[in-house]
Coordinates of C-alpha atoms and ligand atoms in Angstrom, one line a residue:
X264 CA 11.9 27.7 0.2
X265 CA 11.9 29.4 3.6
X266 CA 11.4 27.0 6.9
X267 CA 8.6 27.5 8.4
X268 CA 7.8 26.2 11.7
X269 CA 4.9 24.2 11.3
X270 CA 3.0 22.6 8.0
X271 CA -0.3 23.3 6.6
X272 CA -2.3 21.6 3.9
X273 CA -1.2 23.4 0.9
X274 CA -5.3 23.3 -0.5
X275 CA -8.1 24.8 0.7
X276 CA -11.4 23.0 1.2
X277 CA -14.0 23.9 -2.0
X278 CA -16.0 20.4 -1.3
X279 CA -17.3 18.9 1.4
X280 CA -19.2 15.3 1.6
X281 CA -21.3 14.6 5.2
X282 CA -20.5 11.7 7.2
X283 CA -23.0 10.5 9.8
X284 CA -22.0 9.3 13.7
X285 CA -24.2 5.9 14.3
X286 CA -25.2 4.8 17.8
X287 CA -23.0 1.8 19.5
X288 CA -26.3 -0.5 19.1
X289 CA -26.2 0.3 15.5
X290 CA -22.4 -0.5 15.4
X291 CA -23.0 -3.3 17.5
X292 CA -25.3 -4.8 15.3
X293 CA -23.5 -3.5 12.0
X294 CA -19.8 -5.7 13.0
X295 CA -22.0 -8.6 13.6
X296 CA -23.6 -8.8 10.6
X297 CA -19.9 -8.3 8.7
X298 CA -18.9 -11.2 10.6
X299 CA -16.5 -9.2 12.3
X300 CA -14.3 -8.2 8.9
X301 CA -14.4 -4.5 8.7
X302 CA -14.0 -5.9 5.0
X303 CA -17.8 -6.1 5.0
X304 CA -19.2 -3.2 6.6
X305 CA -21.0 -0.8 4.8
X306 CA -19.8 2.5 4.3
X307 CA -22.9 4.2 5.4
X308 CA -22.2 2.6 8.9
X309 CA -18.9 4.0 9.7
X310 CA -17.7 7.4 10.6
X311 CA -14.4 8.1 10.1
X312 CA -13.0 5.2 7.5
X313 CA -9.2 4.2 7.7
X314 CA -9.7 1.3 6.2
X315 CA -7.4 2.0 3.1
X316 CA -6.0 5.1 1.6
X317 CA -6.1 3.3 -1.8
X318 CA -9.0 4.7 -4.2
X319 CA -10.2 7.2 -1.4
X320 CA -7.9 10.7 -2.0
X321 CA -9.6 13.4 -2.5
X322 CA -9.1 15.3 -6.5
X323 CA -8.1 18.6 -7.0
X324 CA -10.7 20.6 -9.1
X325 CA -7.8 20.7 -11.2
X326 CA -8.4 16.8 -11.8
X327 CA -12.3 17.5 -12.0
X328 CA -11.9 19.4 -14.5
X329 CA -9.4 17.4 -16.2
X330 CA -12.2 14.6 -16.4
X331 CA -14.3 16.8 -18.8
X332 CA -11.9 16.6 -20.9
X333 CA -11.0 12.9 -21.3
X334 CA -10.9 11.1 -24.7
X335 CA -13.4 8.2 -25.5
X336 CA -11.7 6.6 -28.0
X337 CA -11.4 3.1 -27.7
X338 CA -7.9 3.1 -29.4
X339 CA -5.3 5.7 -29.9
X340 CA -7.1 7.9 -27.2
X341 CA -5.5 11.4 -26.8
X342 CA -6.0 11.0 -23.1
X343 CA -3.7 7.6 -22.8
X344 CA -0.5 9.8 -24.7
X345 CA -1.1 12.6 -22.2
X346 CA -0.9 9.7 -19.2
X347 CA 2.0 8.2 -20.7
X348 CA 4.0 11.7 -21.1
X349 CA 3.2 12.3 -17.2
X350 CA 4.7 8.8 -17.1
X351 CA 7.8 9.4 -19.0
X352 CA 8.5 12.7 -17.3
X353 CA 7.5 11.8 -13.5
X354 CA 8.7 8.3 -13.2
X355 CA 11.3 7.7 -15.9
X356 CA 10.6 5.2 -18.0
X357 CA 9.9 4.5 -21.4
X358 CA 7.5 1.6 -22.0
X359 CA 4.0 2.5 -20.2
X360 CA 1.4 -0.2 -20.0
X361 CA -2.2 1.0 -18.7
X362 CA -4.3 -1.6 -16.4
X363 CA -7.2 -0.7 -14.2
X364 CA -5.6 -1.2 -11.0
X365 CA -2.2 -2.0 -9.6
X366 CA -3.0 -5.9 -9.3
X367 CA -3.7 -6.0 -13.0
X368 CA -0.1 -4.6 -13.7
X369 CA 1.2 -7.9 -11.5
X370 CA -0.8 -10.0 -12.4
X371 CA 0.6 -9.0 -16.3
X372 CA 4.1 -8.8 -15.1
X373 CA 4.3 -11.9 -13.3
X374 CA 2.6 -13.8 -16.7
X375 CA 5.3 -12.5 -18.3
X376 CA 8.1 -12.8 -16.3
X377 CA 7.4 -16.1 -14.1
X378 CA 7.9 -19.9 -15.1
X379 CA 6.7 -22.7 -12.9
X380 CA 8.9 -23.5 -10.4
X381 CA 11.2 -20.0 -10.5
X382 CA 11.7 -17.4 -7.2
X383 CA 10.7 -14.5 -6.1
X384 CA 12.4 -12.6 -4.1
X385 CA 11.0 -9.6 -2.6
X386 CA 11.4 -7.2 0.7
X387 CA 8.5 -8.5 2.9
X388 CA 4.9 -9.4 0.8
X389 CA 2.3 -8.0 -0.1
X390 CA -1.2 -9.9 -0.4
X391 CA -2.0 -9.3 -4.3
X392 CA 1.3 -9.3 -5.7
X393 CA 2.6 -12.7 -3.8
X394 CA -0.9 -14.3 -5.0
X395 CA -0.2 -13.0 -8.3
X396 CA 3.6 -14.6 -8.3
X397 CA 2.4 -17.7 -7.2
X398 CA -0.4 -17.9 -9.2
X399 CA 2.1 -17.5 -12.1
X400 CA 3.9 -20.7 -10.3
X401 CA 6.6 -19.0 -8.4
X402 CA 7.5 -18.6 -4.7
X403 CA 7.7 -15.9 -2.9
X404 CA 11.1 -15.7 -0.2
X405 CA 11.1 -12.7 1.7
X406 CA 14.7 -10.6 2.1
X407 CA 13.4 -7.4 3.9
X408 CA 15.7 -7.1 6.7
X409 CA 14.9 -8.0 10.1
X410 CA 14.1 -5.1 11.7
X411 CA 11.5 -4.6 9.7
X412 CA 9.5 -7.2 11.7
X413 CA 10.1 -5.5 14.6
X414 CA 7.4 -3.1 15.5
X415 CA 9.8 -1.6 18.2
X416 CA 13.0 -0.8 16.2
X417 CA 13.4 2.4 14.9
X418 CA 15.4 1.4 12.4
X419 CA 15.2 4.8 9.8
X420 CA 14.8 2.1 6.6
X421 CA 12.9 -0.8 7.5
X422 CA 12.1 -1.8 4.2
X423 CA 15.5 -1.9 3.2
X424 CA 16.3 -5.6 1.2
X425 CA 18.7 -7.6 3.6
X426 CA 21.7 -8.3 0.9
X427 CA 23.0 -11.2 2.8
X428 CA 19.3 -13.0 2.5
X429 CA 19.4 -12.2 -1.4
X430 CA 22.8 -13.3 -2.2
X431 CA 22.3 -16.4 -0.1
X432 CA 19.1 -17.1 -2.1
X433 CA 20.7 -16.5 -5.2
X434 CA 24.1 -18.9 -4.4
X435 CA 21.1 -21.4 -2.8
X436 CA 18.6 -21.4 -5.7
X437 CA 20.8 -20.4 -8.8
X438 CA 20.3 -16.8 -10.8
X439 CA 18.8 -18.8 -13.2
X440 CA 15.7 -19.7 -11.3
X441 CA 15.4 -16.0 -10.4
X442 CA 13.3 -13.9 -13.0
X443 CA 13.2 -10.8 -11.1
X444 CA 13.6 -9.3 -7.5
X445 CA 10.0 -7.2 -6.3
X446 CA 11.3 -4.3 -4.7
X447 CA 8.3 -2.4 -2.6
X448 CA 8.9 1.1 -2.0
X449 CA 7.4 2.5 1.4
X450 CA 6.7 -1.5 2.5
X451 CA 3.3 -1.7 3.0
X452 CA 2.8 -4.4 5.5
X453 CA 5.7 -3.5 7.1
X454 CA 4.3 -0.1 8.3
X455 CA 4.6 2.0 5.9
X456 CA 8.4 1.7 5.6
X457 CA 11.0 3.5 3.2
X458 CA 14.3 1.3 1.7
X459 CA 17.0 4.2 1.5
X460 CA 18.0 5.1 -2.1
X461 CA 21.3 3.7 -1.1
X462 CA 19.9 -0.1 -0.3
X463 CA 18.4 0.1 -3.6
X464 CA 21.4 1.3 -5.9
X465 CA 23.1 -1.9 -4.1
X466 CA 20.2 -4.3 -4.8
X467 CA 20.0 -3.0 -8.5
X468 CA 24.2 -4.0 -8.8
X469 CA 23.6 -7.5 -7.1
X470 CA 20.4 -7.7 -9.3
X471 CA 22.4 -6.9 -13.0
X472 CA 25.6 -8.7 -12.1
X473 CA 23.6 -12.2 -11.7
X474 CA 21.3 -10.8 -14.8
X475 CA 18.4 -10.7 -12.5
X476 CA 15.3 -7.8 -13.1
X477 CA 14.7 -5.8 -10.3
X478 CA 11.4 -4.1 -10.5
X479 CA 9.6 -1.5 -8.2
X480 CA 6.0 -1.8 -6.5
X481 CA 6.4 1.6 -7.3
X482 CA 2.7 2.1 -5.1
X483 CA 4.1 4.4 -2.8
X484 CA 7.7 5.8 -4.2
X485 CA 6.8 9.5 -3.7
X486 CA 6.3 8.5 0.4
X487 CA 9.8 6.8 0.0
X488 CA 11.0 9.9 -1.9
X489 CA 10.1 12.3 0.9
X490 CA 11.8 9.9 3.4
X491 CA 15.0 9.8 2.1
X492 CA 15.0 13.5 2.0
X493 CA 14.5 13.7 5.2
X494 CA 16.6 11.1 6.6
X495 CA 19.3 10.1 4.3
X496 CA 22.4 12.0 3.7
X497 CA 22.9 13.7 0.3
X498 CA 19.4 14.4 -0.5
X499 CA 17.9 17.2 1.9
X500 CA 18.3 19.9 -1.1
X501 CA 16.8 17.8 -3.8
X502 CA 13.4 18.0 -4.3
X503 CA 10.9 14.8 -3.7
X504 CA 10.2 15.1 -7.9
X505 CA 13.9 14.7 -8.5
X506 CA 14.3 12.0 -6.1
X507 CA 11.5 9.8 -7.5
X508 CA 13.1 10.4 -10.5
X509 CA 16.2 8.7 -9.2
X510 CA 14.6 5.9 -7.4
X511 CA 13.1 4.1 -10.6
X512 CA 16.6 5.0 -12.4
X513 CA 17.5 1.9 -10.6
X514 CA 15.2 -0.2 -11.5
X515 CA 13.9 -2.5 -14.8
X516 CA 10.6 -1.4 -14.5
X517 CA 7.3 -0.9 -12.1
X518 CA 3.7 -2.0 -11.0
X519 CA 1.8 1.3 -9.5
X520 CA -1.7 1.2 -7.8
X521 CA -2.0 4.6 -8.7
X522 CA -5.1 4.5 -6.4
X523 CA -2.4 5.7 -4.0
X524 CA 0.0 8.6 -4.3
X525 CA -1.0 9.1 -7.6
X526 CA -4.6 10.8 -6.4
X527 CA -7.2 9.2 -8.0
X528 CA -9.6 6.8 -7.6
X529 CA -9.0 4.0 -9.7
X530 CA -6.5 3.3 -12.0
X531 CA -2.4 1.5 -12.4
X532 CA 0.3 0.9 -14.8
X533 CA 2.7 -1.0 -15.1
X534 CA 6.1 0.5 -17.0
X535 CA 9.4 -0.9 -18.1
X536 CA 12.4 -0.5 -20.0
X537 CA 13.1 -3.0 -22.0
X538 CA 10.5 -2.3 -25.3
X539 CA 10.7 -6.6 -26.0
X540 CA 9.4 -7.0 -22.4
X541 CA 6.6 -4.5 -22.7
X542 CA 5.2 -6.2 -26.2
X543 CA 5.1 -9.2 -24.4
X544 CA 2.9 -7.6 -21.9
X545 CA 0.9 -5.2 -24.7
X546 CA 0.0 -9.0 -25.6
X547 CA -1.5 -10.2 -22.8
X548 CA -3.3 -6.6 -21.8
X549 CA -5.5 -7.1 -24.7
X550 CA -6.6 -10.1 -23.4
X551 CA -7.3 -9.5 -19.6
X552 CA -7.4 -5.4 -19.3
X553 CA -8.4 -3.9 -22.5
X554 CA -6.8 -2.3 -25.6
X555 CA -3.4 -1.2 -25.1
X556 CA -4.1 2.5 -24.9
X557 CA -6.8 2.3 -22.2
X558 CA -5.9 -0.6 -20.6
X559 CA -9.0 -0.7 -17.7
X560 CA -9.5 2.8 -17.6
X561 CA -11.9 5.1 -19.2
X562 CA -10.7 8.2 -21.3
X563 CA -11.5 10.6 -18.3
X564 CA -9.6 8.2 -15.6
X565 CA -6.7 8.7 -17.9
X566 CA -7.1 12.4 -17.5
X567 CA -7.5 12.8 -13.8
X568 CA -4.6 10.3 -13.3
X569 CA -1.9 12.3 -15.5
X570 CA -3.0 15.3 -13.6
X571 CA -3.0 13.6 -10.1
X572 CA 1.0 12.4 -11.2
X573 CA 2.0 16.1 -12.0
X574 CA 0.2 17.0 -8.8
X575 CA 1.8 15.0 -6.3
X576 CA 4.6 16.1 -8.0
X577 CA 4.3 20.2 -8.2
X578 CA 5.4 21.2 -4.1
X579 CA 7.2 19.1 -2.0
X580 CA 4.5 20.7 0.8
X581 CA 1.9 18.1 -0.6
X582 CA 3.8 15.0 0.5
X583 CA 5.1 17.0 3.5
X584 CA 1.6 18.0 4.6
X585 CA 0.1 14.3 3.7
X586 CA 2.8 12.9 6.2
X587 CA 2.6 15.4 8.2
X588 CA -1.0 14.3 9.0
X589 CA -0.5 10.7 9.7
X590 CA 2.7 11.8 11.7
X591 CA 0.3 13.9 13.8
X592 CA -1.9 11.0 14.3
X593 CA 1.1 9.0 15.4
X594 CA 2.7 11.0 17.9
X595 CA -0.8 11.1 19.7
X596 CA -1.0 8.4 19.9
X597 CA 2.6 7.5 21.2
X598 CA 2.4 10.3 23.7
X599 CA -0.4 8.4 25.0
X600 CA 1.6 5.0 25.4
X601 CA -0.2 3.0 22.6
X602 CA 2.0 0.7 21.5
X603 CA 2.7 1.3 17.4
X604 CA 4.9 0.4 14.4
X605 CA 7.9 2.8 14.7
X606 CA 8.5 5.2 13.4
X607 CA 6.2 6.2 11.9
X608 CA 5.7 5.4 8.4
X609 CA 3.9 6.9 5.5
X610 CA 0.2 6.1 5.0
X611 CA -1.1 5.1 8.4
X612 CA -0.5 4.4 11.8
X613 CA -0.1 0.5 12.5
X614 CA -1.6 -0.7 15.9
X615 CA 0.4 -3.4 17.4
X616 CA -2.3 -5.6 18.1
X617 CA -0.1 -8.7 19.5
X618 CA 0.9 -6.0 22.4
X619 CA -2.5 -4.7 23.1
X620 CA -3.9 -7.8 23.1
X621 CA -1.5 -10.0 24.9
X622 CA -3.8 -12.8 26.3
X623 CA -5.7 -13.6 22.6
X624 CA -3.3 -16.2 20.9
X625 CA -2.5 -15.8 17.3
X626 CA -4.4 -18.0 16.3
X627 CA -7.8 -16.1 17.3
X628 CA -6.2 -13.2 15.3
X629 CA -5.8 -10.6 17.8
X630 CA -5.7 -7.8 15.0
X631 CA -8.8 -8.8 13.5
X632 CA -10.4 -8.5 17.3
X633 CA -8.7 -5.5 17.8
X634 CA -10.1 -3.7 14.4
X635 CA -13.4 -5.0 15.4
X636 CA -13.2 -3.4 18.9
X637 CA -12.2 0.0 17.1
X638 CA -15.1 0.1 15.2
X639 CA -17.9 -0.7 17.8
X640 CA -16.3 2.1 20.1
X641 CA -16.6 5.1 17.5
X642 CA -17.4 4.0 14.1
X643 CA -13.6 4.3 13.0
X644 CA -12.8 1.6 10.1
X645 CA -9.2 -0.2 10.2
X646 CA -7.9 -3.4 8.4
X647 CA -6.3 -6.0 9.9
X648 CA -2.8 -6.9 8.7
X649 CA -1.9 -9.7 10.6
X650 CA -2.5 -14.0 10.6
X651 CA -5.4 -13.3 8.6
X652 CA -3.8 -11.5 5.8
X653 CA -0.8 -13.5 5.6
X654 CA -3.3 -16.9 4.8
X655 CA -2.2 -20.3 4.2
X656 CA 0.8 -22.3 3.7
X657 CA 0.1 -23.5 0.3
X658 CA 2.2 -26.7 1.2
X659 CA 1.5 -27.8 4.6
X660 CA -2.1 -25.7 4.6
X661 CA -1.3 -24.3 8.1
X662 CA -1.6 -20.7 8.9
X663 CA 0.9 -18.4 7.9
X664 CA 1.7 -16.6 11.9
X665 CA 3.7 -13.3 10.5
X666 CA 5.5 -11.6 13.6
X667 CA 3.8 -8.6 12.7
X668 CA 0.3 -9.0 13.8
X669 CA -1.2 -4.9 13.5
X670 CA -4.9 -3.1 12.5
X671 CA -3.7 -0.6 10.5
X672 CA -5.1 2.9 10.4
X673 CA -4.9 3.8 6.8
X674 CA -5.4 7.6 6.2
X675 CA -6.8 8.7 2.7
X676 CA -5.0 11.8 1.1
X677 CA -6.7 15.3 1.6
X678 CA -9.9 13.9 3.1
X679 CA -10.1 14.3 6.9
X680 CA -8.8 16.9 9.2
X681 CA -6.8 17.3 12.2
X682 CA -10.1 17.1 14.2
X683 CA -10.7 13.5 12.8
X684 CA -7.2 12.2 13.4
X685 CA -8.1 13.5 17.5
X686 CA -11.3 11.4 17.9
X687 CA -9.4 8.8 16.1
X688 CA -6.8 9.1 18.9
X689 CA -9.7 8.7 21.1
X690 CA -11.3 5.9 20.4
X691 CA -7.6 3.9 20.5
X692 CA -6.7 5.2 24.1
X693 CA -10.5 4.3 24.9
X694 CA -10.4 0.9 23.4
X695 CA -6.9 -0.4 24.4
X696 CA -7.9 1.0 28.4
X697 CA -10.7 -1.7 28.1
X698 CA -8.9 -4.4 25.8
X699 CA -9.9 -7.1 28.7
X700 CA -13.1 -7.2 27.4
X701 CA -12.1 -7.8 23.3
X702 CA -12.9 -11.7 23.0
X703 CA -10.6 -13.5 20.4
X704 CA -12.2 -14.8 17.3
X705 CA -12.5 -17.7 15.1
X706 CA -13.7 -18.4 11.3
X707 CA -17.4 -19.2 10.1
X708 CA -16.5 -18.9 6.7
X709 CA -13.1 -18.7 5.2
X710 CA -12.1 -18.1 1.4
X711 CA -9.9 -20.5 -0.3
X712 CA -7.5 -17.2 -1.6
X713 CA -7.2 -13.7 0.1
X714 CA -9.1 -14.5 2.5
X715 CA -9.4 -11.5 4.4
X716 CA -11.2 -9.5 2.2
X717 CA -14.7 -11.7 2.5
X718 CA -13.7 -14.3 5.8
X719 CA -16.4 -14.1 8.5
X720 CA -15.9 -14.7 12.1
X721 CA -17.1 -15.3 15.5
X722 CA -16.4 -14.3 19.2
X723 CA -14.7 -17.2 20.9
X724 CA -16.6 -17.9 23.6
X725 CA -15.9 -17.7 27.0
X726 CA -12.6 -15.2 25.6
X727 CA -12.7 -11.7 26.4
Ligands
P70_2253 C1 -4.2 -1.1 0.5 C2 -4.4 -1.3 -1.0 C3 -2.9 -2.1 -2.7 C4 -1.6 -2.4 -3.2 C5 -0.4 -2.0 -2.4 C6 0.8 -2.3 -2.9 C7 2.1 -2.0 -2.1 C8 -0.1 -3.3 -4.8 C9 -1.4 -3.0 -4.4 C10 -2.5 -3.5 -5.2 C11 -5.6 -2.2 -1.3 C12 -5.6 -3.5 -0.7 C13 -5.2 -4.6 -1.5 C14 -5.1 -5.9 -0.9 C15 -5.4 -6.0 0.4 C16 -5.9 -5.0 1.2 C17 -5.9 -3.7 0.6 N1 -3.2 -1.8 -1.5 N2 1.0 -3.0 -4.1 O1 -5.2 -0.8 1.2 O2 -3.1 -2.4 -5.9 O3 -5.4 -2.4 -5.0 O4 -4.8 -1.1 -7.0 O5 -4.9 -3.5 -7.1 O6 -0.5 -1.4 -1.2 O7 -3.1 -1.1 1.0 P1 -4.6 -2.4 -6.3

């Protein structure tokens, strides 16, 4: 296709749903009744919401209308075969196991897969899947490479797996106590970070020489995909389709939250390879998701998703324009001299909260301060991804203090416009000129596991 010289959405708007601006005293009085956790704020309070881009893409009318048609059936539902062929043709592999969101996929893949006592190696964590490997009785060892807790490098594949780390791990621990490796694409917590296609052919050969599984969090791959075009050599010609294709070629098998790039609302899978492996998994499904032709998801969910995987799929201009928007957002903000994850990664803009907020120790979780700040000033929702999301030693009980403490500015697919991403900048240049002011915070209530979701908080007095 011809270059242009600048992107546009390839859409146009058909549908439109109001939002509302509060007053500060409302938002004043709305983050103190959430105990400071954007977590717990009601929707109806906030303005522009960045909290997640998971479940909150906007569908095609094309996907609407693909919901009338969805099968009922509880079993043998023609709307399951149509999601597994989009499966099969999109991502590659064989065996396609339905659950209602990506955790249900982990949590089914690391029954499966994890004894007590075994390793899991994986590049950097994310918050449901390590629970759910540990909850199986395995332990998590991260083997992302360094950079990638570096907010400042610029490092073009943070989320690349260090090979050093893995092989050391492997010599240290023994192959044997390694079921699998969990490879993220686009690494989440890292930023939003591709591994390059070439990191991952490598992993796969360490992986199968030692008989270890590599499988994909397979959440994001199309971001990945349209990274590596971009930045790795070989793969500018090939379109973002083709190179999905090739990035689960080297792999065992998947988890997708297909609340993600898949353009829906609810819904996940996991898929594999190996047809043994996936009866195994069939078995427990039944148990803890549902029948194994719906899995969690209705008929119609089944529909919207198959048509959401061909769609994200059709022009390379969809990811570029999706990108293109938080990209926008980023530059912004950089032009501005807010200090941010670089580069840039895929689904958000990640605040670095430790730099903003020099003078709040860790332990009064800058980020969280920083994401409550953000709100008050304009009603825009992040999430903190810092000491709070990393949680507890399960050991020693201490906190977990990741180097990467960061309010991340999550933006949903085809939902807000440019306009939204400038008052967005806004309200960050606004907030980080008066950061003196942001007190640090500490717990009034905190949950035994993932605790950020429903902890509350309180100002530290005398901070600020
Ligand atoms: C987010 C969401 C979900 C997610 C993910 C990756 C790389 C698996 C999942 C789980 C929602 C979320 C989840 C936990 C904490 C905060 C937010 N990420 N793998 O906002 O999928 O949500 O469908 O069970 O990013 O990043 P699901």
């Amino acid at each position: 296709m011809a270059q242009r010289r600048s992107w546009a959405e390839p859409y146009k708007i058909k549908v439109v749903e109001p939002i509302v601006m509060t007053t500060r005293g409302d938002r004043d009085r709305a983050i103190e009744e959430a105990g400071y956790n954007t977590f717990l704020l009601r929707s109806d309070d906030v303005f522009i919401d960045l909290l997640t881009d998971s479940g909150t893409s906007a569908m095609s009318d094309r996907q609407w209308g693909a919901l009338m048609q969805g099968d009922e059936a509880y079993a043998g539902s023609r709307s399951y075969y149509r999601l597994e062929d989009a499966v099969r043709d999109v991502y590659g592999y064989e065996e396609f196991i339905p659950t209602h969101q990506g955790r249900g996929a982990e949590h089914i893949l690391s029954q499966i897969l994890i004894e007590e006592g075994d390793v899991v190696p994986g590049n950097m964590y994310f918050t449901t899947t390590r629970f759910h490997q540990e909850y199986a009785g395995g332990r998590f060892v991260d083997v992302i490479i360094e950079e990638a807790h570096d907010p400042a490098s610029p490092h073009p594949f943070k989320g690349n797996v260090d090979l050093a780390k893995l092989s050391a791990l492997i010599e240290e621990v023994g192959a044997e106590r390694i079921p699998y490796i969990s490879v993220e694409t686009n690494v989440n917590m890292a930023g939003g970070q591709p591994l390059s296609m070439a990191n991952l052919k490598e992993t796969y050969e360490l992986c199968r020489k030692h008989g270890i599984l590599l499988m994909l969090d397979a959440t994001r791959a199309l971001e990945n995909a349209w990274f590596i075009q971009q930045r790795e050599e070989g793969y500018q010609e090939k379109s973002v389709k083709a190179i999905l294709h090739e990035i689960c070629s080297h792999s065992d098998g998947a988890t997708v939250s297909s609340k993600k790039d898949n353009l829906v609302n609810i819904g996940g899978f996991l898929a594999l390879r190996d047809p043994k492996l996936a009866g195994r998994a069939r078995d427990l499904l039944v148990a803890f998701e549902g029948l194994h032709t719906y899995g969690g998801m209705s008929g119609r969910d089944m529909e919207a998703l198959a048509a959401g995987i061909y769609e994200m799929v059709a022009v390379d201009d969809h990811v570029r324009a999706r990108i293109g928007q938080v990209q926008y957002l980023g530059e912004i903000l950089m032009k501005e001299g807010i200090p941010i994850v670089q580069p840039i990664g895929g689904h958000g803009i990640f605040l670095d909260a430790k730099a903003i907020l020099p003078d709040i120790p860790q332990a009064q979780f800058p980020a969280q301060a920083l994401a409550a700040a953000l709100y008050v000033d304009a009603g825009v929702r992040g999430m903190e991804r810092g000491v709070v999301s990393a949680g507890r030693d399960p050991t020693t009980g201490d906190h977990r203090y990741p180097k990467l403490e960061l309010v991340r500015l999550a933006i949903p697919r085809r939902v807000y416009t440019q306009a939204h991403m400038d008052v967005t900048a806004e309200s960050v240049v606004a907030v980080t000129e008066k950061s003196d002011a942001i007190p640090g915070l500490e717990f009034t209530y905190e949950p035994d596991e993932l605790r950020f979701f429903r902890s509350r908080f309180r100002p530290v007095v005398g901070s600020g």
